[in-house]
CSV table of N, CA and C in Angstrom, one decimal:
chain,number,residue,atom,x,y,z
A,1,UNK,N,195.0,77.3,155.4
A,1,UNK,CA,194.9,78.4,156.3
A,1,UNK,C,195.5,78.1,157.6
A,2,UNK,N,196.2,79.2,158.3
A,2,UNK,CA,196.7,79.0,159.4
A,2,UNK,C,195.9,80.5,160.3
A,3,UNK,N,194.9,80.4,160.7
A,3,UNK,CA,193.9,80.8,161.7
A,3,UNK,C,194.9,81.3,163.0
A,4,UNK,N,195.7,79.9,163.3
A,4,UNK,CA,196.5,80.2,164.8
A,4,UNK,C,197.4,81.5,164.5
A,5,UNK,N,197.7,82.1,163.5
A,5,UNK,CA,198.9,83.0,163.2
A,5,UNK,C,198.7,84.3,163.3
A,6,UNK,N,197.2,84.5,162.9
A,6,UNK,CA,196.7,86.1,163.2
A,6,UNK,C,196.3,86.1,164.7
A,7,UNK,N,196.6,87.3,164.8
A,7,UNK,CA,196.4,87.8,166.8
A,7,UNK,C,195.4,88.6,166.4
A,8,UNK,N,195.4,89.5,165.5
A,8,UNK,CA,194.4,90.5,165.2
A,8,UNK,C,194.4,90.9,163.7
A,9,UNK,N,193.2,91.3,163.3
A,9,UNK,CA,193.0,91.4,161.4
A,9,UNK,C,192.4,93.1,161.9
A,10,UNK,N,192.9,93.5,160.8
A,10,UNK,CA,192.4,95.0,160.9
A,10,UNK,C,192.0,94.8,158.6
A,11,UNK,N,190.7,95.6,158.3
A,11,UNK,CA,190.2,95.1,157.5
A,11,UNK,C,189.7,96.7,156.5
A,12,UNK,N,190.4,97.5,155.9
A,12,UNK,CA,190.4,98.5,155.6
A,12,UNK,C,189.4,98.5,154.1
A,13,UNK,N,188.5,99.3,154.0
A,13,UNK,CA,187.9,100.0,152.7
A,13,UNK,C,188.0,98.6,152.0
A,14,UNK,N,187.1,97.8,152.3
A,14,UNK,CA,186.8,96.3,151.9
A,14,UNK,C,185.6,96.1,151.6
A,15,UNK,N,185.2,94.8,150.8
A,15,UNK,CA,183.9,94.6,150.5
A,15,UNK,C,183.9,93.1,150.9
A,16,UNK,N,182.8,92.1,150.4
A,16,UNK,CA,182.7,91.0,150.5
A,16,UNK,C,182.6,90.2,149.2
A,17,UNK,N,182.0,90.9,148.2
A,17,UNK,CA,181.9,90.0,147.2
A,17,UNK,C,181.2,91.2,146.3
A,18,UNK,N,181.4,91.2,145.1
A,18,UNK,CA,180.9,92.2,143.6
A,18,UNK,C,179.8,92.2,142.9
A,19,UNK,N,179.2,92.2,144.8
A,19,UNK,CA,177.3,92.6,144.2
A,19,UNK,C,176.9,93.7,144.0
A,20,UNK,N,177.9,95.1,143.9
A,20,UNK,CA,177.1,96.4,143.5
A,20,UNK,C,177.8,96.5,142.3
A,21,UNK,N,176.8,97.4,141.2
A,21,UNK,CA,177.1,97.2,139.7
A,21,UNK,C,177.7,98.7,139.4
A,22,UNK,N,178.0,99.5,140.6
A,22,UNK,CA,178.2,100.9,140.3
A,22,UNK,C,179.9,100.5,141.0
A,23,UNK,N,180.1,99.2,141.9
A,23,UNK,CA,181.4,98.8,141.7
A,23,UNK,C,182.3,98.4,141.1
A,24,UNK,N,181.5,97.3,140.3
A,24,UNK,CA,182.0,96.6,139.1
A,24,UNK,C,182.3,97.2,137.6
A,25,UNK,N,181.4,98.2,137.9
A,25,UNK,CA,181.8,99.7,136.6
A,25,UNK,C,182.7,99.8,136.8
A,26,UNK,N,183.1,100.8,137.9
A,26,UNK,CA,184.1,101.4,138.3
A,26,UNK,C,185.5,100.4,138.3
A,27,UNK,N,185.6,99.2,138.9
A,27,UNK,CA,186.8,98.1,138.5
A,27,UNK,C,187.4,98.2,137.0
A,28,UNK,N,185.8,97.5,136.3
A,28,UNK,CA,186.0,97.5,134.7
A,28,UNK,C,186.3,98.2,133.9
A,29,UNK,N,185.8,99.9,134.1
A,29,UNK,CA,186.3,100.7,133.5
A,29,UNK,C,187.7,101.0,133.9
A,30,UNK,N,188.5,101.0,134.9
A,30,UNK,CA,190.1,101.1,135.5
A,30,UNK,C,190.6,100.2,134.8
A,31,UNK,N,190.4,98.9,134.5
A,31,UNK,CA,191.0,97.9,134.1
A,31,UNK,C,191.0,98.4,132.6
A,32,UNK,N,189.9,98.4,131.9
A,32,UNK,CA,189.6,99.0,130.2
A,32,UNK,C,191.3,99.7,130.5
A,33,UNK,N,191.0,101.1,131.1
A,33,UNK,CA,191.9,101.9,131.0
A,33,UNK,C,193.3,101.7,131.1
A,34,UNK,N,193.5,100.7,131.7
A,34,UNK,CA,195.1,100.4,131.7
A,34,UNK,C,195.1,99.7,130.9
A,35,UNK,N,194.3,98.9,129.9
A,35,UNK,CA,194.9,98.4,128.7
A,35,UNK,C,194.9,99.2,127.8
A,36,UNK,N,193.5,100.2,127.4
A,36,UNK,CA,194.0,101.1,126.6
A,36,UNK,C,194.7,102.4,126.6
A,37,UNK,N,194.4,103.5,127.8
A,37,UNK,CA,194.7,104.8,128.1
A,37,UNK,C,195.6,104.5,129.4
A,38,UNK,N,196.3,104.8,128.7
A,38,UNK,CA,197.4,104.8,130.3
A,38,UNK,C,197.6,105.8,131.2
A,39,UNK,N,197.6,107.0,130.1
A,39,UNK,CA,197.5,108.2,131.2
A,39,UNK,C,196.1,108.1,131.8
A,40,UNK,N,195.2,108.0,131.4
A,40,UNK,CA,193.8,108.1,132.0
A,40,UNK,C,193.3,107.0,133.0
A,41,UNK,N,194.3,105.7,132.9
A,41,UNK,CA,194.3,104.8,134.1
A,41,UNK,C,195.2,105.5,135.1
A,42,UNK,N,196.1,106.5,134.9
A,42,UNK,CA,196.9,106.8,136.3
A,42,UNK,C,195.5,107.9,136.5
A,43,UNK,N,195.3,108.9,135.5
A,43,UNK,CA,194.4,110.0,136.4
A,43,UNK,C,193.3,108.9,137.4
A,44,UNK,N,192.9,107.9,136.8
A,44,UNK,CA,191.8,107.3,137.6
A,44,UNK,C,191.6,106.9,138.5
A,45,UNK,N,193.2,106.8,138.7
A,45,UNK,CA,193.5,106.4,140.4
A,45,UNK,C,192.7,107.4,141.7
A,46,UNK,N,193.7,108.2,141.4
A,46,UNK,CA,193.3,109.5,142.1
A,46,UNK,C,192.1,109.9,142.5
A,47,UNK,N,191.2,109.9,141.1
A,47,UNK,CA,189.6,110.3,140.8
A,47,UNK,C,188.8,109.5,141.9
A,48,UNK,N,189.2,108.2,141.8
A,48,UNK,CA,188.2,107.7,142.7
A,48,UNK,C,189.0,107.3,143.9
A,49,UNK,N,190.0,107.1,144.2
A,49,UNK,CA,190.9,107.0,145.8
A,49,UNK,C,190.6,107.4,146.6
A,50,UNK,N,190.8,109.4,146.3
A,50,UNK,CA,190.8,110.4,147.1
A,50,UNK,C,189.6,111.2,147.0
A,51,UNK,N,189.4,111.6,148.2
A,51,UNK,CA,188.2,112.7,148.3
A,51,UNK,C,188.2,114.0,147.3
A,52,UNK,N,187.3,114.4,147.5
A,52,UNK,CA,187.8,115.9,146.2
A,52,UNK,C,188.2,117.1,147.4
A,53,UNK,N,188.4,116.6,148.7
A,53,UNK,CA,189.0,117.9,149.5
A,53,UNK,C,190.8,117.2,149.6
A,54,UNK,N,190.9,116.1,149.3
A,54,UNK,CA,192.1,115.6,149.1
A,54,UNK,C,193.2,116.1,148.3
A,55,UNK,N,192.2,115.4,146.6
A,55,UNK,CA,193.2,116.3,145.7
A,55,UNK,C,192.8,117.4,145.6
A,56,UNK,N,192.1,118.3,145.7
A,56,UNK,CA,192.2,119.7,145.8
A,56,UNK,C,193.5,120.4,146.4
A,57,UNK,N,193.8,119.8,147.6
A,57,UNK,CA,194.7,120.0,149.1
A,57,UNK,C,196.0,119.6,148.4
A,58,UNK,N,196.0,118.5,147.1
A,58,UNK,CA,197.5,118.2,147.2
A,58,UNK,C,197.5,118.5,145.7
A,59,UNK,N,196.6,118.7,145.0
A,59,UNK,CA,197.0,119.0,143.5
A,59,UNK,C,197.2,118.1,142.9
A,60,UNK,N,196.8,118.0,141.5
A,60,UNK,CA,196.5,116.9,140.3
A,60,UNK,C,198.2,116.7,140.1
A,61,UNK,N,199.3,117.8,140.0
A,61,UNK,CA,200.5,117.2,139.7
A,61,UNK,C,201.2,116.2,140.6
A,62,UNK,N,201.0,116.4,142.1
A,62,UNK,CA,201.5,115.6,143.0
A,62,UNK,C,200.5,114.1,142.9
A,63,UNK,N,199.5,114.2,142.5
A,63,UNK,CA,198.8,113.0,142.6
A,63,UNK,C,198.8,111.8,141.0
A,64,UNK,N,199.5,112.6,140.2
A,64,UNK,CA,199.7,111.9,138.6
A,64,UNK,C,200.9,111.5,138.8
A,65,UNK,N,200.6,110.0,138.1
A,65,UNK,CA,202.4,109.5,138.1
A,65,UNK,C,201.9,108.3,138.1
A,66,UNK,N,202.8,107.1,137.9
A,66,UNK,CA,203.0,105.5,137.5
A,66,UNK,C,202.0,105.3,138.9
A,67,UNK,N,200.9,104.3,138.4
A,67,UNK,CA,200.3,103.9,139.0
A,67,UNK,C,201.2,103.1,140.2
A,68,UNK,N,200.7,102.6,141.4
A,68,UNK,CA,202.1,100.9,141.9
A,68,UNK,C,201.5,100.2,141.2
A,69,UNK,N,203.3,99.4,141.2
A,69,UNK,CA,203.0,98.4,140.6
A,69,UNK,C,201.7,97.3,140.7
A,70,UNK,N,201.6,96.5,139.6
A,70,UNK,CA,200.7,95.3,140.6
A,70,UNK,C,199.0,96.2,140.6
A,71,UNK,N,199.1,97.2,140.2
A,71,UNK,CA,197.4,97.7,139.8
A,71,UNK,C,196.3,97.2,139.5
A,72,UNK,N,197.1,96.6,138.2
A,72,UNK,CA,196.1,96.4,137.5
A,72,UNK,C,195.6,94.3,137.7
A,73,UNK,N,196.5,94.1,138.4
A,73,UNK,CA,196.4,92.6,138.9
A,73,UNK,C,195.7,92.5,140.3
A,74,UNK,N,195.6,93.8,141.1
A,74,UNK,CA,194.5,93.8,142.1
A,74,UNK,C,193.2,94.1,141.5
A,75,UNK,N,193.1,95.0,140.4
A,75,UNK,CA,191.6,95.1,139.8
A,75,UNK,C,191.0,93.8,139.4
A,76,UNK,N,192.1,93.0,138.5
A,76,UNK,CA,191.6,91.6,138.2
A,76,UNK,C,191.0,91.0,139.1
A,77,UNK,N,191.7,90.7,140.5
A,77,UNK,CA,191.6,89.8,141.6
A,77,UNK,C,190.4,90.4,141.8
A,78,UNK,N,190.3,92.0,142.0
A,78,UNK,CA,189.0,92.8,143.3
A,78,UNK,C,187.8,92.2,142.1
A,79,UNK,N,187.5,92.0,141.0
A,79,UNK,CA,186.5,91.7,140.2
A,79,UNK,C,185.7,90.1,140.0
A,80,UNK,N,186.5,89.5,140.8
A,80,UNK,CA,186.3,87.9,140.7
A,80,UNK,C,186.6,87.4,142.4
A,81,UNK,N,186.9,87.9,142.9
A,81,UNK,CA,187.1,88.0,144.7
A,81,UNK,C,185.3,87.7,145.5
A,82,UNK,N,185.5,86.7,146.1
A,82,UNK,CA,184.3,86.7,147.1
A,82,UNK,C,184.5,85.8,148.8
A,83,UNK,N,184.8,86.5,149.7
A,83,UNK,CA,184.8,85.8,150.8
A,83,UNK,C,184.1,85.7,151.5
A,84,UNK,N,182.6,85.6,151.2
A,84,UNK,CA,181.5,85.6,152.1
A,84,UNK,C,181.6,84.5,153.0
A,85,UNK,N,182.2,83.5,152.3
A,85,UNK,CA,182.1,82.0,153.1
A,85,UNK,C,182.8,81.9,153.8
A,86,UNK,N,184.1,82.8,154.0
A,86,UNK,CA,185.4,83.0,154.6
A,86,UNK,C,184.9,83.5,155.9
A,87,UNK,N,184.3,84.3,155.9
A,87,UNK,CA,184.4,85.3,156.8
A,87,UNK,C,183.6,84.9,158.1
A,88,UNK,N,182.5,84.0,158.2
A,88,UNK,CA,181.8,83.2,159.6
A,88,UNK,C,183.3,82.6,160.3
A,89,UNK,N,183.7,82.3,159.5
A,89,UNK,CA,185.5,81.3,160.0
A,89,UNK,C,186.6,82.4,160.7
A,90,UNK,N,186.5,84.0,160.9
A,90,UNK,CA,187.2,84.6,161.6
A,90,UNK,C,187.0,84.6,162.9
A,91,UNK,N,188.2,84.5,163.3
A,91,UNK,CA,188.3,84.0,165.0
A,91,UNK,C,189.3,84.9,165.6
A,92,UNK,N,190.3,85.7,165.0
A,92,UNK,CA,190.8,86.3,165.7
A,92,UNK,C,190.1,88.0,165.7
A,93,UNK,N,190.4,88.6,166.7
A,93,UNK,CA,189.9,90.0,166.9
A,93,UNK,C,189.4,91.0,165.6
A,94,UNK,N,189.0,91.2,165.1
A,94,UNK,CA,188.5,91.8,164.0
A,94,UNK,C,188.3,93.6,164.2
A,95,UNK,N,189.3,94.6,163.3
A,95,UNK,CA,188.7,95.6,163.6
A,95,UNK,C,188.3,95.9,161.9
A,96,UNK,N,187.2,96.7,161.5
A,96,UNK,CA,186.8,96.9,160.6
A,96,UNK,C,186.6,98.6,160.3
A,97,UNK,N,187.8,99.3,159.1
A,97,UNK,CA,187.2,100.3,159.1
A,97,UNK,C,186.6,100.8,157.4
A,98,UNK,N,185.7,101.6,157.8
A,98,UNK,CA,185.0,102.1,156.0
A,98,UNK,C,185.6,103.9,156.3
A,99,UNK,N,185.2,103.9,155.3
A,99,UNK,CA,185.8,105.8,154.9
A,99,UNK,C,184.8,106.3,154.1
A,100,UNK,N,184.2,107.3,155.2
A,100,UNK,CA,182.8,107.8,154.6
A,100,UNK,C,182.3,108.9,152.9
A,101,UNK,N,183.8,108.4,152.7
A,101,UNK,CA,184.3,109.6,151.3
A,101,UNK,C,184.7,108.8,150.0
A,102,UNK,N,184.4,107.6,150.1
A,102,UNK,CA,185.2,106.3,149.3
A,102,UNK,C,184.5,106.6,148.3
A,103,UNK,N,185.0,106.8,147.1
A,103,UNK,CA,184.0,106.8,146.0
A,103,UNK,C,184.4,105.1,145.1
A,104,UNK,N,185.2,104.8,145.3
A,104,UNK,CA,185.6,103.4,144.8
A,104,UNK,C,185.1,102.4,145.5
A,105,UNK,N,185.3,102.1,146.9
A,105,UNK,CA,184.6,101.0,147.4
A,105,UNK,C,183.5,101.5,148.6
A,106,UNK,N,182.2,102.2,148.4
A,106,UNK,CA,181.5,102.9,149.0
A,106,UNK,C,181.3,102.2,150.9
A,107,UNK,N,181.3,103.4,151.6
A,107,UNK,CA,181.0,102.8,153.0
A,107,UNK,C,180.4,101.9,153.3
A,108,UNK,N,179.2,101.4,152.4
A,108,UNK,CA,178.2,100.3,153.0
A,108,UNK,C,178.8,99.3,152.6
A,109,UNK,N,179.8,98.9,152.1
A,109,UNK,CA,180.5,97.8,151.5
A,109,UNK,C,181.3,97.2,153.2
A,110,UNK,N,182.0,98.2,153.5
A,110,UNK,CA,182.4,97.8,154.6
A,110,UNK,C,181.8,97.9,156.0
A,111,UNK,N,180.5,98.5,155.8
A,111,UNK,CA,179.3,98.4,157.2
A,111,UNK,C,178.7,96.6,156.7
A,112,UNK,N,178.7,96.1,155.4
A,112,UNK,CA,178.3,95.0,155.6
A,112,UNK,C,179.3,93.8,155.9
A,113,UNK,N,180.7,94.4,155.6
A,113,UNK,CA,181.8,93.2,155.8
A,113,UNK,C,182.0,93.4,157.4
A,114,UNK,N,181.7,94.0,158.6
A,114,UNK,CA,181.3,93.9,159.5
A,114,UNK,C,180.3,93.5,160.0
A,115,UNK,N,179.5,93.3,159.2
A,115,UNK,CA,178.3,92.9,159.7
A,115,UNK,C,178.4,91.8,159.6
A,116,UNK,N,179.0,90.7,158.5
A,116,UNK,CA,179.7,89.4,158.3
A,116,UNK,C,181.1,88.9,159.1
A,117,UNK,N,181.4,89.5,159.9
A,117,UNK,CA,182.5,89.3,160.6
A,117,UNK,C,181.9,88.8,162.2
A,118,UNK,N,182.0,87.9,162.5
A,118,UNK,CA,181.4,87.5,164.1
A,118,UNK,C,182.3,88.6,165.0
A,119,UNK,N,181.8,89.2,166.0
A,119,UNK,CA,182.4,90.1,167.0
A,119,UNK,C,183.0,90.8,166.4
A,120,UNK,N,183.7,91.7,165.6
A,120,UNK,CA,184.3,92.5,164.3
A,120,UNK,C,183.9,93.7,165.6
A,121,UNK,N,185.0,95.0,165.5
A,121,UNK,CA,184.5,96.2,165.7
A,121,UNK,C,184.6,97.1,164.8
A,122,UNK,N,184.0,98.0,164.8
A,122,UNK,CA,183.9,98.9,163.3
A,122,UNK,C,184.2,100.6,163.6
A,123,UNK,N,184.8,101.1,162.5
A,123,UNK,CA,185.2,102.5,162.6
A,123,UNK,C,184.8,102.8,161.7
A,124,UNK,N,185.0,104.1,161.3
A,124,UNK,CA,185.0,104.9,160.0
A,124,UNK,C,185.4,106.5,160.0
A,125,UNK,N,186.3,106.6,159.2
A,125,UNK,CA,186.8,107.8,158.9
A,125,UNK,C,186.2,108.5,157.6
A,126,UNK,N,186.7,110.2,158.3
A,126,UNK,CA,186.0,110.9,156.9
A,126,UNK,C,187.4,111.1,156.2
A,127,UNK,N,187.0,110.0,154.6
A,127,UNK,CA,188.1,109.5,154.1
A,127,UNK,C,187.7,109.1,153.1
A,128,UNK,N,188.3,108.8,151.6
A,128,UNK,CA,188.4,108.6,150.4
A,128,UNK,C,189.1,107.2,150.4
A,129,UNK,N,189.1,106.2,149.8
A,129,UNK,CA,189.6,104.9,149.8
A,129,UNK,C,191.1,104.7,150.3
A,130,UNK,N,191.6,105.8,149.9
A,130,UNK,CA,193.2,105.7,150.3
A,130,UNK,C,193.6,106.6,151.2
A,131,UNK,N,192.9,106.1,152.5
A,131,UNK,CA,193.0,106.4,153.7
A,131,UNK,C,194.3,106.9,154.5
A,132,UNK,N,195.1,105.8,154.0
A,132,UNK,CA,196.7,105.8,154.7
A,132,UNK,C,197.3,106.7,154.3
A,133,UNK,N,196.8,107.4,152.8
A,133,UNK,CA,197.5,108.8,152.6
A,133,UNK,C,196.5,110.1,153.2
A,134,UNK,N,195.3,109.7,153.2
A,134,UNK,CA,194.4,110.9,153.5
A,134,UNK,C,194.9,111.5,155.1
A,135,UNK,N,194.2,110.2,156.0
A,135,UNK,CA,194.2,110.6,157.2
A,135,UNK,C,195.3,109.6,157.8
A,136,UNK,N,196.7,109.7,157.6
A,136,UNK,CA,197.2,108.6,158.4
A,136,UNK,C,197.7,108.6,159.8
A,137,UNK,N,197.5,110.2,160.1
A,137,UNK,CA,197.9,110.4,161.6
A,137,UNK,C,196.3,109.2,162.4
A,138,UNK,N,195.0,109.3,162.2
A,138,UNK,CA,194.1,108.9,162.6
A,138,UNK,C,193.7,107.3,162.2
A,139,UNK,N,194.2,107.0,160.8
A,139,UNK,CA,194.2,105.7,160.9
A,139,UNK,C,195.6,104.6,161.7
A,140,UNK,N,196.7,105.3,161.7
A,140,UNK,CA,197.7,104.3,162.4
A,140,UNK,C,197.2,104.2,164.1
A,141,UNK,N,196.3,105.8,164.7
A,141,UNK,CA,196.6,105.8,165.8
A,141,UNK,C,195.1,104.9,166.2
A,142,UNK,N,194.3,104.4,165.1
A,142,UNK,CA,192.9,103.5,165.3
A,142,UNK,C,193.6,102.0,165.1
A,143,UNK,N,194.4,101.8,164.4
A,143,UNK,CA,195.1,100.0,164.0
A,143,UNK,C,196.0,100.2,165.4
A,144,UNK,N,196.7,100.8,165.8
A,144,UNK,CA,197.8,101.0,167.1
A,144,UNK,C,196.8,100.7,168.5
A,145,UNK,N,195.9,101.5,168.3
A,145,UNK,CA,195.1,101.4,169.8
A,145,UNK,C,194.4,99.7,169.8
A,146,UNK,N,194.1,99.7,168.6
A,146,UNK,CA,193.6,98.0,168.5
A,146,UNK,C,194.4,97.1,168.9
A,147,UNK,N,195.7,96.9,168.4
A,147,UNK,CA,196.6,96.0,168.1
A,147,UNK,C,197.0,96.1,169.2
A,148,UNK,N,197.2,96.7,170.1
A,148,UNK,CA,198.0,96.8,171.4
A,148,UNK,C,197.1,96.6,172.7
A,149,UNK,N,195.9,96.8,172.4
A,149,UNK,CA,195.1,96.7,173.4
A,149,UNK,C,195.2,95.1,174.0
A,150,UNK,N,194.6,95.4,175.7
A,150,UNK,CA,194.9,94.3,175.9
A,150,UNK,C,193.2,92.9,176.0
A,151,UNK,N,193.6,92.2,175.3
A,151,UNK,CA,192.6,90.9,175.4
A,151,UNK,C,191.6,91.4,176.3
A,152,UNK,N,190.3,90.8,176.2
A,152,UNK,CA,189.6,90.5,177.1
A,152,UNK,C,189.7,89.8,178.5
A,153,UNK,N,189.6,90.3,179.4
A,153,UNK,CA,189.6,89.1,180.4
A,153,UNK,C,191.5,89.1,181.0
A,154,UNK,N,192.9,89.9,180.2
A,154,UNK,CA,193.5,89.2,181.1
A,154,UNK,C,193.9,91.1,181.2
A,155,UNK,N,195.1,91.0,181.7
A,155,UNK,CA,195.3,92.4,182.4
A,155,UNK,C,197.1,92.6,182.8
């Protein structure tokens, strides 16, 4: 680990570790699906990503299509992933946000990865996991105001 290298972590629709069983469904059955149903692994994306005023707003055809690449190797990872032990060890500025619409990784997931974060600040948007498409005028202008702000103490 090189600690010295981050200036600031911004920590988006995150958990800590795969203690809720209505998570690990939802992983396991995505993963099922991309080995067996493929079109039913791209709809599933969507299903749980985005809020239902999301795709409603953008429609099931704009939202169907080749998952990104590399999907199904984050499901792997997100199902065996635990940084609890990691996270007392954060030292640089911490902002933390949840998305009060997330049906994939539910808000309390990331009200407790803040709460595991020493000094961490916390946000939350009304937002479905895939934030950066939902609200991205409001999430760049929450990571921008962070990232640029100035330290504590100098001026």
């Amino acid at each position: 680990m090189r600690p010295e290298l981050v200036r600031r972590l911004v920590l988006i629709a995150g958990w800590t570790h795969l203690a809720d069983d209505r998570l690990e469904l939802g992983l396991r059955t995505w993963a099922r699906l991309a080995r067996t149903d493929p079109e039913s692994f791209a709809a599933y994306g969507p299903l749980v990503g985005f809020s239902p005023e999301f795709v409603r707003e953008a429609g099931v055809a704009a939202l169907m299509g080749e998952p990104p690449r590399g999907t199904l190797r984050q499901i792997e990872l997100d199902l065996r992933v635990d940084v609890r032990d990691l996270l007392p060890k954060i030292t640089a500025p911490t902002l933390v946000v949840g998305n009060t619409r997330d049906y994939l990784v539910p808000v309390e997931h990331a009200r407790a990865l803040h709460a595991a974060v020493p000094g961490s600040e916390y946000a939350e948007l009304d937002s479905g996991h895939v934030v950066l498409h939902e609200r991205p005028a409001e999430i760049t202008a929450l990571i921008r105001e962070f990232v640029t702000r100035e330290p504590l103490g100098e001026s």
